[in-house]
mmCIF file of C-alpha atoms in Angstrom:
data_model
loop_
_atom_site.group_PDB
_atom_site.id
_atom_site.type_symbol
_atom_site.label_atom_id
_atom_site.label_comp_id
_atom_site.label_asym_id
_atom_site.label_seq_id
_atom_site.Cartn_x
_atom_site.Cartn_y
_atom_site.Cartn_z
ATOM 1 C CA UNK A 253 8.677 239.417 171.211
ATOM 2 C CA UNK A 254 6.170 237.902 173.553
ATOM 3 C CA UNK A 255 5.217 238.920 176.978
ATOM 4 C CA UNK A 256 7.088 237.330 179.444
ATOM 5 C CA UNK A 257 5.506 237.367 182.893
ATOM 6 C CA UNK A 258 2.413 238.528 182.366
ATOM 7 C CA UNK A 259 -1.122 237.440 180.649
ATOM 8 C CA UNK A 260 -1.808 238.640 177.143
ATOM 9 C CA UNK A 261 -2.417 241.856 176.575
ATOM 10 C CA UNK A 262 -1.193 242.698 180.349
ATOM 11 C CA UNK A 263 1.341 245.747 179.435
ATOM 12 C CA UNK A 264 1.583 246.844 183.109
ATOM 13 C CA UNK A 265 4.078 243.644 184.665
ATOM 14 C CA UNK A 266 7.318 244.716 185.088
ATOM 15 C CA UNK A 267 8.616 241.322 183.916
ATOM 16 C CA UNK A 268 6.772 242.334 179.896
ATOM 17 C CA UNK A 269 8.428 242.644 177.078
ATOM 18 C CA UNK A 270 6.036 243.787 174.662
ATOM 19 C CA UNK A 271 5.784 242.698 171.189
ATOM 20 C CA UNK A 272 3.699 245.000 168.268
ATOM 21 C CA UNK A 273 0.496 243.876 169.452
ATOM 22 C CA UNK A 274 1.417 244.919 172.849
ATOM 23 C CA UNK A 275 2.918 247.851 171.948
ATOM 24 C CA UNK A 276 -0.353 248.756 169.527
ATOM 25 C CA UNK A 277 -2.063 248.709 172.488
ATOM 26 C CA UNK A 278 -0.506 250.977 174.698
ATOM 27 C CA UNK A 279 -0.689 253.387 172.382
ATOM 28 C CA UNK A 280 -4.096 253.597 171.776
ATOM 29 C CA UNK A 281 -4.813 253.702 175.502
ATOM 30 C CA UNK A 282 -2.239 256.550 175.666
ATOM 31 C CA UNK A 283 -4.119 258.194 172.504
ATOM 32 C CA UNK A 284 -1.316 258.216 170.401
ATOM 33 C CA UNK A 285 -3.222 256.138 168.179
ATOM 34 C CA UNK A 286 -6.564 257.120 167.875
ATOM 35 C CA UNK A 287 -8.976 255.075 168.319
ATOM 36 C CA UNK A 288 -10.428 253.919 164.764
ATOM 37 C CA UNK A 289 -7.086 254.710 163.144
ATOM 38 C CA UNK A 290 -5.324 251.388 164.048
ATOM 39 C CA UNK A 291 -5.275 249.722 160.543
ATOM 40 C CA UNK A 292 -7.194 251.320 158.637
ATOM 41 C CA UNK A 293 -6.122 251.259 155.065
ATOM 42 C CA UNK A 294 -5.724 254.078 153.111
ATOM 43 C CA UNK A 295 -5.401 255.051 149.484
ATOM 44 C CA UNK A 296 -3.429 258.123 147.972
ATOM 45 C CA UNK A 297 -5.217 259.584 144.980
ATOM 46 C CA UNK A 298 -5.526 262.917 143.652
ATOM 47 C CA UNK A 299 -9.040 265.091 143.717
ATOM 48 C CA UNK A 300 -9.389 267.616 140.494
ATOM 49 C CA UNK A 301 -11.799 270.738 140.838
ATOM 50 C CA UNK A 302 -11.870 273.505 138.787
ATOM 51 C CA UNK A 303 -8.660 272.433 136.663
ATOM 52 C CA UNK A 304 -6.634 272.269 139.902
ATOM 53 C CA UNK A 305 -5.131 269.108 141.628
ATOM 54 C CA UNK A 306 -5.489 267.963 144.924
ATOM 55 C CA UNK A 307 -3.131 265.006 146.873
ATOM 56 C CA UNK A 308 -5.895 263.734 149.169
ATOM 57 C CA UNK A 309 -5.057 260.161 151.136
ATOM 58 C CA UNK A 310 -8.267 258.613 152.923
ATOM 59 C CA UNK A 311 -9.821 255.633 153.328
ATOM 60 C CA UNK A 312 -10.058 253.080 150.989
ATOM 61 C CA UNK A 313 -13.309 251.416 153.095
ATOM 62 C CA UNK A 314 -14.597 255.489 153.491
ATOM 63 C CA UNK A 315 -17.855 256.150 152.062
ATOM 64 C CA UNK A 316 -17.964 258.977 148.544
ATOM 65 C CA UNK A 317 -20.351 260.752 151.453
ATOM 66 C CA UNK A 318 -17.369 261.010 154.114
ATOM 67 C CA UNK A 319 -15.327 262.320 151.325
ATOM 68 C CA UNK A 320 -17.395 264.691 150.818
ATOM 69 C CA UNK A 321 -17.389 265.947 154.082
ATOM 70 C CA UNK A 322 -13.727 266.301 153.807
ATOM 71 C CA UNK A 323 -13.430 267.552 150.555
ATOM 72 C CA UNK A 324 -15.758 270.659 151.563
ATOM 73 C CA UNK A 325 -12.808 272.103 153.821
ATOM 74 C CA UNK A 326 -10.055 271.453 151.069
ATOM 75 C CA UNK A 327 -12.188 272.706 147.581
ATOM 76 C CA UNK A 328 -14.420 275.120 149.767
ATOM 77 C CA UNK A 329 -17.478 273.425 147.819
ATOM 78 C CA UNK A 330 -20.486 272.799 150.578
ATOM 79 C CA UNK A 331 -20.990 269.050 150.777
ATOM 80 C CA UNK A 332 -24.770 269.235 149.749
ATOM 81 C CA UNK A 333 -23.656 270.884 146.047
ATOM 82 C CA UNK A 334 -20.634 268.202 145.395
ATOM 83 C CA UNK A 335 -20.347 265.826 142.759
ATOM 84 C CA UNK A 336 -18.066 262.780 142.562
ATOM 85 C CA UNK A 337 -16.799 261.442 139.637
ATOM 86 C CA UNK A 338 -15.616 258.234 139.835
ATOM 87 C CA UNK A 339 -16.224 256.034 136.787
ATOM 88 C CA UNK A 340 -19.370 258.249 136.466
ATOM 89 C CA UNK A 341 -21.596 259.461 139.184
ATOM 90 C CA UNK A 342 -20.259 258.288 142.919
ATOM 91 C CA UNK A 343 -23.473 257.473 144.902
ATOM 92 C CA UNK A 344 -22.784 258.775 148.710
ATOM 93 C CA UNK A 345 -22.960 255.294 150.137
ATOM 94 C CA UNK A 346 -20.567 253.696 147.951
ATOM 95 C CA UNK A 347 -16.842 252.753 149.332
ATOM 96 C CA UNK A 348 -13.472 253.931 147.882
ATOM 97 C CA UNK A 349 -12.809 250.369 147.406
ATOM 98 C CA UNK A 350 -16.000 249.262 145.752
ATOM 99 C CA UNK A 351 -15.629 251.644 143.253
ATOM 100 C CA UNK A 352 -12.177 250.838 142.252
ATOM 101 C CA UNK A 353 -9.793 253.163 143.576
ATOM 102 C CA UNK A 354 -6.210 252.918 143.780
ATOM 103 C CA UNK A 355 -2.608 254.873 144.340
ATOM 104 C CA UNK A 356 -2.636 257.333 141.917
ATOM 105 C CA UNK A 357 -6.278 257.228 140.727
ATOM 106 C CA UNK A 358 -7.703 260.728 139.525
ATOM 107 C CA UNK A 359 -11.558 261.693 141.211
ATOM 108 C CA UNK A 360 -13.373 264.517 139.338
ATOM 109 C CA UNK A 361 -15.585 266.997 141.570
ATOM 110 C CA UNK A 362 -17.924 269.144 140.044
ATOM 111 C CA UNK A 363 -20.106 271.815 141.669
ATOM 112 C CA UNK A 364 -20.506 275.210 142.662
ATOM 113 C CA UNK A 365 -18.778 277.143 145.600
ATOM 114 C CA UNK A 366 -21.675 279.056 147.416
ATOM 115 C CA UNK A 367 -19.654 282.982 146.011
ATOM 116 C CA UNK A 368 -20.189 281.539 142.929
ATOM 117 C CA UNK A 369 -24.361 281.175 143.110
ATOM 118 C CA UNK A 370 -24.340 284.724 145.028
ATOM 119 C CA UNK A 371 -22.035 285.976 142.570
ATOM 120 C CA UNK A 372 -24.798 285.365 139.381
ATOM 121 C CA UNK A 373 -27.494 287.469 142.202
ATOM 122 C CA UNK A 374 -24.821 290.049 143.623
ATOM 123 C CA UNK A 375 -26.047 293.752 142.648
ATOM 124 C CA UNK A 376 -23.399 296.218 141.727
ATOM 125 C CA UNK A 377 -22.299 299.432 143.364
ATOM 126 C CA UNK A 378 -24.976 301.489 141.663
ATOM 127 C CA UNK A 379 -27.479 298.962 142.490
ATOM 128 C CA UNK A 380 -26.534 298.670 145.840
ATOM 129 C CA UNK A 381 -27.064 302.558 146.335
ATOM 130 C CA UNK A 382 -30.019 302.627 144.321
ATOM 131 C CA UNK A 383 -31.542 299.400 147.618
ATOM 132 C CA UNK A 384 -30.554 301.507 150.017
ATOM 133 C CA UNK A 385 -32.479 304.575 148.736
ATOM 134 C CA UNK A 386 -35.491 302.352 148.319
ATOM 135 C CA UNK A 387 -35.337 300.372 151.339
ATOM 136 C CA UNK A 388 -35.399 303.574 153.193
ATOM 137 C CA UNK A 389 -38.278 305.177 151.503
ATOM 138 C CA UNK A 390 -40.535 301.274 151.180
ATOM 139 C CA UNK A 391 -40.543 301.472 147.344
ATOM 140 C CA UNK A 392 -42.623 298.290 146.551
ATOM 141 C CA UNK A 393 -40.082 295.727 144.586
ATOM 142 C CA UNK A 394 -41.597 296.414 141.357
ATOM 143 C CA UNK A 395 -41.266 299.845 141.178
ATOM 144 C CA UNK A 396 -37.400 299.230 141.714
ATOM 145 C CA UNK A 397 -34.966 300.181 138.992
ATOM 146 C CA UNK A 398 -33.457 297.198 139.439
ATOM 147 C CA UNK A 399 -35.980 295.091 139.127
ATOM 148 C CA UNK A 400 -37.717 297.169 136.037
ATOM 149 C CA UNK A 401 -35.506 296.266 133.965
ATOM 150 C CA UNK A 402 -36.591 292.426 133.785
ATOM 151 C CA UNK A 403 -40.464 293.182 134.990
ATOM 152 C CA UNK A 404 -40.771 296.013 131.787
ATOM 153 C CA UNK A 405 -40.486 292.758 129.268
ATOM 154 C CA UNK A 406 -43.604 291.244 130.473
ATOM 155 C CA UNK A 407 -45.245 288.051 131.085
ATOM 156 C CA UNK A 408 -42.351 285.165 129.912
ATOM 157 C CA UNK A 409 -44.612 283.372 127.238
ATOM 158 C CA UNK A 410 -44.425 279.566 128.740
ATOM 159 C CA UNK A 411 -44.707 281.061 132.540
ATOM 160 C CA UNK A 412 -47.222 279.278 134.246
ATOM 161 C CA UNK A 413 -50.460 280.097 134.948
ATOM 162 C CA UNK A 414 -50.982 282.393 138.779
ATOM 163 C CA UNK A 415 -53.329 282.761 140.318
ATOM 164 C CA UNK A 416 -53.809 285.277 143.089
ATOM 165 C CA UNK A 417 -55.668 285.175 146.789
ATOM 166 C CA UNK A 418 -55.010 280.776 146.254
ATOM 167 C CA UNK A 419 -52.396 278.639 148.301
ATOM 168 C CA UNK A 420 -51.666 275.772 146.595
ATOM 169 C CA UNK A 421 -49.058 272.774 147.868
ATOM 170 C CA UNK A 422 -45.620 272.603 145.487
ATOM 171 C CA UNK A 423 -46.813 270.316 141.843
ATOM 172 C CA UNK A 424 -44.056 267.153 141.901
ATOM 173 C CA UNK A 425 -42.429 268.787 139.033
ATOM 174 C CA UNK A 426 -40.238 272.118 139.159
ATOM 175 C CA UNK A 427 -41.387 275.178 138.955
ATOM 176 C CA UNK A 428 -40.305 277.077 135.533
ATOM 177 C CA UNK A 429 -40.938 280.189 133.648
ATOM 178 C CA UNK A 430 -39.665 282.233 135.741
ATOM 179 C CA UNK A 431 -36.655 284.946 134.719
ATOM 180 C CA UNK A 432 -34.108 285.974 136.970
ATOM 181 C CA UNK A 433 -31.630 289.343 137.707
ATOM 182 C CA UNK A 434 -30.687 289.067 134.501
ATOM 183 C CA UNK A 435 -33.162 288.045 132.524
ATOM 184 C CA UNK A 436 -32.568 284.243 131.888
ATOM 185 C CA UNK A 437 -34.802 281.490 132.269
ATOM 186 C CA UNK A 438 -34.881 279.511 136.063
ATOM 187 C CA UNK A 439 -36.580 276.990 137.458
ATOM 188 C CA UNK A 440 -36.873 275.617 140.819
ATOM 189 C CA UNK A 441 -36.818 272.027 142.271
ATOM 190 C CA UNK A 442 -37.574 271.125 145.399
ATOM 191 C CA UNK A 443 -35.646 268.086 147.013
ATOM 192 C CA UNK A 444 -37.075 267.553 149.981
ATOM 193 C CA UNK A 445 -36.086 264.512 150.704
ATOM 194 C CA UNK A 446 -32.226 266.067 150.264
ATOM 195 C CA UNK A 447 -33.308 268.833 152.189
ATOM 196 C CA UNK A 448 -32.141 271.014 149.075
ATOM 197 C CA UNK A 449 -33.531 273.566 146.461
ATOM 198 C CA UNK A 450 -32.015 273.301 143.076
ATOM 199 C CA UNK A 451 -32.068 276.548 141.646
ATOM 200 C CA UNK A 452 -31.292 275.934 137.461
ATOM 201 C CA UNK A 453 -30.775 278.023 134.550
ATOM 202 C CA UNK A 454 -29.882 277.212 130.883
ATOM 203 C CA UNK A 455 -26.022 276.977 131.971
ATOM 204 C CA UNK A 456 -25.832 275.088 135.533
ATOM 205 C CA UNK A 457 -28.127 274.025 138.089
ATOM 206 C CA UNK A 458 -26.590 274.757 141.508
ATOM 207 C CA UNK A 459 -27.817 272.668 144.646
ATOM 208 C CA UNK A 460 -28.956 275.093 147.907
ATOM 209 C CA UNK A 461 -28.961 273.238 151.046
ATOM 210 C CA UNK A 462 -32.275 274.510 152.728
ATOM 211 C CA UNK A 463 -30.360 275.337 155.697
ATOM 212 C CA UNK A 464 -27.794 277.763 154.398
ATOM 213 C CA UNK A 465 -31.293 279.638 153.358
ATOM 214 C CA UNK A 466 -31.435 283.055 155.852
ATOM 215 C CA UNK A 467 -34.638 284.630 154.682
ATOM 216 C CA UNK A 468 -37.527 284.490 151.741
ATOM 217 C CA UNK A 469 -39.182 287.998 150.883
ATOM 218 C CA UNK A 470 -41.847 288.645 148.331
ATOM 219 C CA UNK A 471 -44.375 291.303 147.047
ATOM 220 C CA UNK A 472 -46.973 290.400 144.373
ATOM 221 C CA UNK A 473 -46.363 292.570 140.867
ATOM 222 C CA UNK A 474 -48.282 295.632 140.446
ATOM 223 C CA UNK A 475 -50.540 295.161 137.584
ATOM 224 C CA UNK A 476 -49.788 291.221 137.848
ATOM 225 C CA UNK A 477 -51.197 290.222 141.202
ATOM 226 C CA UNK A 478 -50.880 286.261 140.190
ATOM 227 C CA UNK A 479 -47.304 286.552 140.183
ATOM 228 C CA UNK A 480 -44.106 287.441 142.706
ATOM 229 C CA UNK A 481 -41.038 288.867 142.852
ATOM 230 C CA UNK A 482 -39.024 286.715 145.457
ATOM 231 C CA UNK A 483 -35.694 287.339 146.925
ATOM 232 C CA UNK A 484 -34.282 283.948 148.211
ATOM 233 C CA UNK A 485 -31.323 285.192 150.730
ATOM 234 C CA UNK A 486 -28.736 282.872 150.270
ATOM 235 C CA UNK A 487 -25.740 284.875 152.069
ATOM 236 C CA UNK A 488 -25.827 286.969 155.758
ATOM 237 C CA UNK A 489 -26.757 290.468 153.858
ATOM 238 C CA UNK A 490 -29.583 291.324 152.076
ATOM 239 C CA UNK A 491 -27.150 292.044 149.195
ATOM 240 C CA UNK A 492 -26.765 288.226 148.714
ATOM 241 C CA UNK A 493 -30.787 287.810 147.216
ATOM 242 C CA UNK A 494 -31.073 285.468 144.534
ATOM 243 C CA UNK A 495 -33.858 287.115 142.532
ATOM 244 C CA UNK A 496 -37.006 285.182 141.015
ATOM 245 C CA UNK A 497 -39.205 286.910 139.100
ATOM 246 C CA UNK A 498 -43.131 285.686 137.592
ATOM 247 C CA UNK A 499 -43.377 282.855 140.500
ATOM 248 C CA UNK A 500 -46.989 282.125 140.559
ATOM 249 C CA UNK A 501 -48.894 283.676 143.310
ATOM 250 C CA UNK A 502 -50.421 280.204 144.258
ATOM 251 C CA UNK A 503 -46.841 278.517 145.406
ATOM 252 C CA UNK A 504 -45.529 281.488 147.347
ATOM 253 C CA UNK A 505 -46.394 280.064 150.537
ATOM 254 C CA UNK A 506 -45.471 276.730 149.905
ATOM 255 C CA UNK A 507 -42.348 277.811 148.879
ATOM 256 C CA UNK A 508 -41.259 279.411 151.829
ATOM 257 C CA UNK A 509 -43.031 277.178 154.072
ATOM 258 C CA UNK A 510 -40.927 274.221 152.248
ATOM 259 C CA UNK A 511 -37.668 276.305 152.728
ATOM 260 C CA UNK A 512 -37.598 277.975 156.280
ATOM 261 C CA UNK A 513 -40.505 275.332 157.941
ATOM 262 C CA UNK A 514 -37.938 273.809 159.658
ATOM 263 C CA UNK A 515 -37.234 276.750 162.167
ATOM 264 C CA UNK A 516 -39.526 279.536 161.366
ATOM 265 C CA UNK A 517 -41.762 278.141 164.394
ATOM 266 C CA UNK A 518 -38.835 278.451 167.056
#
C-alpha cells in the first residue's frame, strides 16, 4: 500500500498507511534494522579448518579480508596467520561474489592457532624448574641446560656468517641457518609491509603479527660472540619464548628494532 495523506517517505501523518518501503524505513530509524543491513545479500556456505565444518552465512559483496576478521572469533585462528581457499589462494580484497561463491560452497582455511606456534617453544615441567633456578641465580643463556643441548652441536654448517661489535640493517632475503628448541632448521622473514614475522621450519611456516610480539631478549654465545641466542616472546609469560639459536650478531638489533619499533619509544 501507498501512503495516503502524507508525502513520500512521511511515516509520521496519521492519515499513512505504509507500504514496505515505508515500513523499511521506520525500522531502520527505530534500529531494528541496522543500518547497512537493509538488503544486503548474503550467501550460506560452509568454512572447513582442521577437518571440522563450519555453517558460516555472510556477505556475498564482503571482502575474503572481512571474513577473516570474522572467521578469527569462530576458528580461534588470528586474522594475520589465515589462509583462504577459494579456488586457490583468496587475495584479502577480493569479494565473495567475484570469486564464485554460492549456497552450499565449501571454503578451506589453513593456518596456525597462536597455542599451536607456542606449543612447538613451550618448555616442560623440568625445564620450567630448571628457568626458574637460573633466572634467579643470572646464568647466562648458554650455560642453560636447556639450551646446551642444541648449542653443544655446534656451528649449523650453512649458518651465515656473524659478525660481532657490527649493526647491520635486515638483507631482503630471510634469515636462515639458524636451529631452534629442538634442533630443527628456522628461518625468519620479515614482512614489513604486513606488519608480520614469518617464523618457518622444514614442516610449516607460521605468520606472527608484530603486534602480538611482548618482548625480544638475547645474549651473544660464549665462545661464539658473532652469534645469539634470542627468545622471541610470543605469549604473556616468559614461558611462551620461541627460541632462535646461531642468529648472526650483526642483525640482532635490527631485528628487534623491526619487531617492537613501533612502541618501544612510548
Amino acid at each position: 500500500m501507498e501512503c495516503v495523506g502524507a508525502e513520500k517517505g512521511d511515516c509520521s501523518s496519521e492519515n499513512c498507511r505504509p507500504n514496505a518501503e515505508c515500513l523499511q524505513e521506520t525500522e531502520k530509524e527505530s534500529g531494528t534494522v541496522p543500518d547497512g543491513d537493509v538488503n544486503v545479500e548474503k550467501v550460506d556456505f560452509k568454512v572447513i579448518y582442521n577437518k571440522t565444518k563450519y555453517d558460516i552465512s555472510f556477505g556475498l559483496d564482503s571482502t575474503v579480508g572481512q571474513l577473516k576478521e570474522h572467521l578469527q572469533d569462530v576458528i580461534g585462528v588470528p586474522q594475520a596467520m589465515q589462509k583462504v581457499m577459494i579456488k586457490g589462494l583468496a587475495k584479502d580484497e577480493r569479494t565473495l561474489r567475484e570469486l564464485g561463491v554460492v549456497k552450499g560452497a565449501k571454503v578451506m582455511v589453513v593456518g596456525s592457532k597462536l597455542d599451536d606456534v607456542l606449543a612447538v617453544s613451550t618448555p616442560s615441567k623440568q625445564e620450567l624448574l630448571e628457568e626458574k633456578a637460573v633466572s634467579t641465580s643470572k646464568e647466562p643463556f648458554c650455560k642453560q641446560k636447556q639450551h646446551r643441548k642444541v648449542l653443544d652441536k655446534g656451528v649449523p654448517e650453512d649458518a651465515m656468517p656473524g659478525i660481532k661489535n657490527a649493526k647491520d640493517p635486515l638483507p631482503p632475503f630471510p634469515l636462515s641457518g639458524m636451529l631452534n628448541k629442538s634442533g630443527g632448521k628456522v628461518r625468519l622473514t620479515f614482512k614489513m609491509e604486513q606488519d608480520q614475522v614469518w617464523i618457518g621450519t622444514k614442516e610449516r611456516t607460521d605468520k606472527i603479527p608484530m603486534t602480538s610480539i611482548k618482548a625480544v631478549v638475547s645474549e651473544p654465545i660464549d665462545g661464539h660472540d658473532e652469534y645469539h641466542i634470542m627468545g622471541i616472546q610470543l605469549g604473556p609469560t616468559e614461558a611462551s619464548r620461541y627460541w632462535v639459536y646461531w642468529v648472526p650478531a650483526q642483525y640482532v638489533d635490527a631485528i628487534k628494532d623491526a619487531i617492537l619499533g613501533k612502541w618501544q619509544y612510548f
